[in-house]
């Protein structure tokens, strides 16, 4: 049984790398945010707006406990997932966890492209966004660093580099 769980800050490439890894391993891929949206029939942004972050995190935890029971899968989690409740310990018990690590500056560049769909970044200036990323990363990194494996994804800017990342994950997991 294979269960690979990818974590990291928003914009690190969890979905991109996760989909490529799943395709290579011929396994189903689940993005936790997409799973939540499908089950709740609302977007993550709508759930944040209706329930606040605390309410969303409870929904996220419940859905995490569903999807992390699936076998032979690759799962990507939302950036905050490992940082609430006992989620990180639970993830480590359920499968092989991989932290996709990038600098705040790289994350900022990635997030600028999709800023409108990120509830936590809405209405922030560029300076506020970079400050927010730095602050959140300082808080979240101790959780991320508990992952079984860490992969530097600072140069994840082409299909070739995505494939190199997938290869490095497979090597680390002996797959």
mmCIF file of C-alpha atoms in Angstrom:
data_model
loop_
_atom_site.group_PDB
_atom_site.id
_atom_site.type_symbol
_atom_site.label_atom_id
_atom_site.label_comp_id
_atom_site.label_asym_id
_atom_site.label_seq_id
_atom_site.Cartn_x
_atom_site.Cartn_y
_atom_site.Cartn_z
ATOM 1 C CA UNK A 1 0.000 0.000 0.000
ATOM 2 C CA UNK A 2 1.307 3.423 -1.004
ATOM 3 C CA UNK A 3 0.080 6.689 0.510
ATOM 4 C CA UNK A 4 2.108 9.788 -0.332
ATOM 5 C CA UNK A 5 1.085 13.084 1.242
ATOM 6 C CA UNK A 6 2.515 16.357 -0.034
ATOM 7 C CA UNK A 7 2.601 19.419 2.208
ATOM 8 C CA UNK A 8 4.016 22.932 2.017
ATOM 9 C CA UNK A 9 3.036 26.556 1.804
ATOM 10 C CA UNK A 10 0.499 27.757 -0.751
ATOM 11 C CA UNK A 11 2.148 28.302 -4.095
ATOM 12 C CA UNK A 12 4.924 25.735 -3.503
ATOM 13 C CA UNK A 13 3.634 23.461 -6.277
ATOM 14 C CA UNK A 14 1.952 20.741 -4.224
ATOM 15 C CA UNK A 15 -0.801 20.132 -6.770
ATOM 16 C CA UNK A 16 1.539 20.350 -9.769
ATOM 17 C CA UNK A 17 4.111 17.958 -8.316
ATOM 18 C CA UNK A 18 1.426 15.719 -6.804
ATOM 19 C CA UNK A 19 -0.389 15.281 -10.111
ATOM 20 C CA UNK A 20 2.879 14.547 -11.941
ATOM 21 C CA UNK A 21 3.946 12.050 -9.266
ATOM 22 C CA UNK A 22 0.566 10.306 -9.297
ATOM 23 C CA UNK A 23 0.627 10.086 -13.097
ATOM 24 C CA UNK A 24 4.122 8.561 -13.015
ATOM 25 C CA UNK A 25 3.147 6.028 -10.347
ATOM 26 C CA UNK A 26 -0.253 5.357 -11.980
ATOM 27 C CA UNK A 27 -2.041 6.245 -8.746
ATOM 28 C CA UNK A 28 -5.105 8.412 -8.128
ATOM 29 C CA UNK A 29 -4.388 12.001 -7.089
ATOM 30 C CA UNK A 30 -6.423 13.932 -4.528
ATOM 31 C CA UNK A 31 -6.016 17.628 -3.835
ATOM 32 C CA UNK A 32 -7.549 18.109 -0.380
ATOM 33 C CA UNK A 33 -9.005 21.530 -1.270
ATOM 34 C CA UNK A 34 -10.676 20.094 -4.379
ATOM 35 C CA UNK A 35 -11.964 17.161 -2.330
ATOM 36 C CA UNK A 36 -13.448 19.567 0.228
ATOM 37 C CA UNK A 37 -15.095 21.625 -2.527
ATOM 38 C CA UNK A 38 -16.598 18.516 -4.098
ATOM 39 C CA UNK A 39 -17.945 17.149 -0.821
ATOM 40 C CA UNK A 40 -19.191 20.498 0.511
ATOM 41 C CA UNK A 41 -20.389 21.812 -2.870
ATOM 42 C CA UNK A 42 -18.767 25.175 -2.063
ATOM 43 C CA UNK A 43 -15.404 26.719 -2.829
ATOM 44 C CA UNK A 44 -12.753 27.058 -0.154
ATOM 45 C CA UNK A 45 -13.214 30.841 -0.432
ATOM 46 C CA UNK A 46 -16.962 30.458 0.224
ATOM 47 C CA UNK A 47 -16.316 28.213 3.227
ATOM 48 C CA UNK A 48 -13.811 30.746 4.627
ATOM 49 C CA UNK A 49 -16.330 33.573 4.109
ATOM 50 C CA UNK A 50 -19.205 31.651 5.720
ATOM 51 C CA UNK A 51 -17.414 29.894 8.572
ATOM 52 C CA UNK A 52 -14.229 31.894 9.129
ATOM 53 C CA UNK A 53 -10.838 30.235 9.278
ATOM 54 C CA UNK A 54 -11.648 28.240 12.420
ATOM 55 C CA UNK A 55 -14.810 26.788 10.869
ATOM 56 C CA UNK A 56 -13.000 25.993 7.630
ATOM 57 C CA UNK A 57 -10.169 24.249 9.514
ATOM 58 C CA UNK A 58 -12.687 21.957 11.231
ATOM 59 C CA UNK A 59 -14.218 21.002 7.869
ATOM 60 C CA UNK A 60 -10.699 20.522 6.477
ATOM 61 C CA UNK A 61 -9.748 18.213 9.363
ATOM 62 C CA UNK A 62 -12.838 16.068 8.853
ATOM 63 C CA UNK A 63 -12.205 15.771 5.119
ATOM 64 C CA UNK A 64 -8.513 15.041 5.747
ATOM 65 C CA UNK A 65 -9.504 12.078 7.882
ATOM 66 C CA UNK A 66 -11.592 10.755 4.982
ATOM 67 C CA UNK A 67 -9.068 11.173 2.178
ATOM 68 C CA UNK A 68 -6.044 10.058 4.233
ATOM 69 C CA UNK A 69 -7.677 6.650 4.660
ATOM 70 C CA UNK A 70 -7.616 5.993 0.907
ATOM 71 C CA UNK A 71 -5.017 3.461 -0.216
ATOM 72 C CA UNK A 72 -2.562 3.712 -3.090
ATOM 73 C CA UNK A 73 -2.919 7.474 -3.543
ATOM 74 C CA UNK A 74 -1.024 10.732 -3.785
ATOM 75 C CA UNK A 75 -2.602 13.540 -1.743
ATOM 76 C CA UNK A 76 -1.737 17.237 -1.668
ATOM 77 C CA UNK A 77 -2.875 19.195 1.364
ATOM 78 C CA UNK A 78 -3.702 22.857 1.735
ATOM 79 C CA UNK A 79 -0.875 25.013 3.057
ATOM 80 C CA UNK A 80 -2.371 25.295 6.535
ATOM 81 C CA UNK A 81 -3.546 21.714 6.906
ATOM 82 C CA UNK A 82 -0.503 20.398 8.827
ATOM 83 C CA UNK A 83 -0.585 23.340 11.259
ATOM 84 C CA UNK A 84 -3.925 22.771 12.961
ATOM 85 C CA UNK A 85 -5.155 20.235 15.498
ATOM 86 C CA UNK A 86 -2.930 17.125 15.435
ATOM 87 C CA UNK A 87 -2.974 17.036 11.628
ATOM 88 C CA UNK A 88 0.792 16.755 11.106
ATOM 89 C CA UNK A 89 1.132 13.817 13.463
ATOM 90 C CA UNK A 90 -1.892 12.200 11.813
ATOM 91 C CA UNK A 91 -0.416 12.716 8.319
ATOM 92 C CA UNK A 92 2.914 11.186 9.355
ATOM 93 C CA UNK A 93 1.076 8.158 10.762
ATOM 94 C CA UNK A 94 -0.967 7.718 7.576
ATOM 95 C CA UNK A 95 1.788 7.727 4.965
ATOM 96 C CA UNK A 96 5.006 9.171 3.611
ATOM 97 C CA UNK A 97 4.931 12.961 3.995
ATOM 98 C CA UNK A 98 6.910 15.256 1.723
ATOM 99 C CA UNK A 99 7.461 18.945 2.421
ATOM 100 C CA UNK A 100 7.909 21.033 -0.732
ATOM 101 C CA UNK A 101 10.132 23.843 0.513
ATOM 102 C CA UNK A 102 10.592 27.223 -1.198
ATOM 103 C CA UNK A 103 11.787 30.650 -0.119
ATOM 104 C CA UNK A 104 9.244 33.388 0.678
ATOM 105 C CA UNK A 105 10.342 35.271 -2.452
ATOM 106 C CA UNK A 106 9.663 32.276 -4.722
ATOM 107 C CA UNK A 107 6.316 31.636 -3.032
ATOM 108 C CA UNK A 108 5.411 35.298 -3.464
ATOM 109 C CA UNK A 109 6.113 35.135 -7.215
ATOM 110 C CA UNK A 110 3.990 32.002 -7.589
ATOM 111 C CA UNK A 111 1.127 33.468 -5.557
ATOM 112 C CA UNK A 112 1.030 36.748 -7.466
ATOM 113 C CA UNK A 113 -0.285 34.819 -10.461
ATOM 114 C CA UNK A 114 -3.306 33.454 -8.580
ATOM 115 C CA UNK A 115 -3.820 35.965 -5.773
ATOM 116 C CA UNK A 116 -7.576 36.373 -6.279
ATOM 117 C CA UNK A 117 -8.339 32.742 -5.435
ATOM 118 C CA UNK A 118 -6.373 32.752 -2.163
ATOM 119 C CA UNK A 119 -8.688 33.854 0.664
ATOM 120 C CA UNK A 120 -5.821 34.643 3.033
ATOM 121 C CA UNK A 121 -4.184 37.010 0.516
ATOM 122 C CA UNK A 122 -7.208 38.910 -0.730
ATOM 123 C CA UNK A 123 -6.936 42.713 -0.419
ATOM 124 C CA UNK A 124 -3.237 42.735 0.508
ATOM 125 C CA UNK A 125 -0.675 45.011 -1.158
ATOM 126 C CA UNK A 126 2.486 43.359 -2.566
ATOM 127 C CA UNK A 127 4.459 44.421 0.532
ATOM 128 C CA UNK A 128 1.745 43.144 2.869
ATOM 129 C CA UNK A 129 1.625 39.872 0.934
ATOM 130 C CA UNK A 130 5.369 39.274 1.277
ATOM 131 C CA UNK A 131 5.243 40.201 4.980
ATOM 132 C CA UNK A 132 2.284 37.840 5.437
ATOM 133 C CA UNK A 133 4.122 34.973 3.696
ATOM 134 C CA UNK A 134 7.231 35.526 5.835
ATOM 135 C CA UNK A 135 5.178 35.644 9.026
ATOM 136 C CA UNK A 136 3.071 32.601 8.213
ATOM 137 C CA UNK A 137 6.056 30.595 7.015
ATOM 138 C CA UNK A 138 7.863 31.325 10.299
ATOM 139 C CA UNK A 139 4.832 29.919 12.152
ATOM 140 C CA UNK A 140 4.164 26.978 9.811
ATOM 141 C CA UNK A 141 7.675 25.759 9.077
ATOM 142 C CA UNK A 142 8.059 23.904 12.414
ATOM 143 C CA UNK A 143 5.038 21.809 11.373
ATOM 144 C CA UNK A 144 6.268 21.333 7.796
ATOM 145 C CA UNK A 145 9.704 20.296 9.063
ATOM 146 C CA UNK A 146 8.122 17.280 10.768
ATOM 147 C CA UNK A 147 7.538 15.695 7.339
ATOM 148 C CA UNK A 148 9.425 12.500 6.592
ATOM 149 C CA UNK A 149 11.100 14.095 3.543
ATOM 150 C CA UNK A 150 11.885 17.650 2.377
ATOM 151 C CA UNK A 151 12.293 18.651 -1.260
ATOM 152 C CA UNK A 152 13.661 22.046 -2.305
ATOM 153 C CA UNK A 153 11.359 23.392 -5.033
ATOM 154 C CA UNK A 154 12.799 26.884 -5.463
ATOM 155 C CA UNK A 155 13.486 26.237 -9.151
ATOM 156 C CA UNK A 156 10.207 24.524 -10.023
ATOM 157 C CA UNK A 157 9.600 26.586 -13.158
ATOM 158 C CA UNK A 158 9.441 24.097 -16.037
ATOM 159 C CA UNK A 159 8.101 20.654 -16.882
ATOM 160 C CA UNK A 160 11.651 19.340 -16.890
ATOM 161 C CA UNK A 161 12.209 20.561 -13.324
ATOM 162 C CA UNK A 162 8.852 19.138 -12.233
ATOM 163 C CA UNK A 163 9.957 15.774 -13.636
ATOM 164 C CA UNK A 164 13.285 16.060 -11.780
ATOM 165 C CA UNK A 165 11.331 16.711 -8.556
ATOM 166 C CA UNK A 166 9.157 13.654 -9.198
ATOM 167 C CA UNK A 167 12.281 11.568 -9.808
ATOM 168 C CA UNK A 168 13.822 12.812 -6.550
ATOM 169 C CA UNK A 169 10.657 11.927 -4.622
ATOM 170 C CA UNK A 170 10.585 8.438 -6.152
ATOM 171 C CA UNK A 171 14.229 7.934 -5.216
ATOM 172 C CA UNK A 172 13.639 9.120 -1.639
ATOM 173 C CA UNK A 173 10.679 6.752 -1.292
ATOM 174 C CA UNK A 174 12.385 3.872 -3.154
ATOM 175 C CA UNK A 175 9.557 3.718 -5.723
#
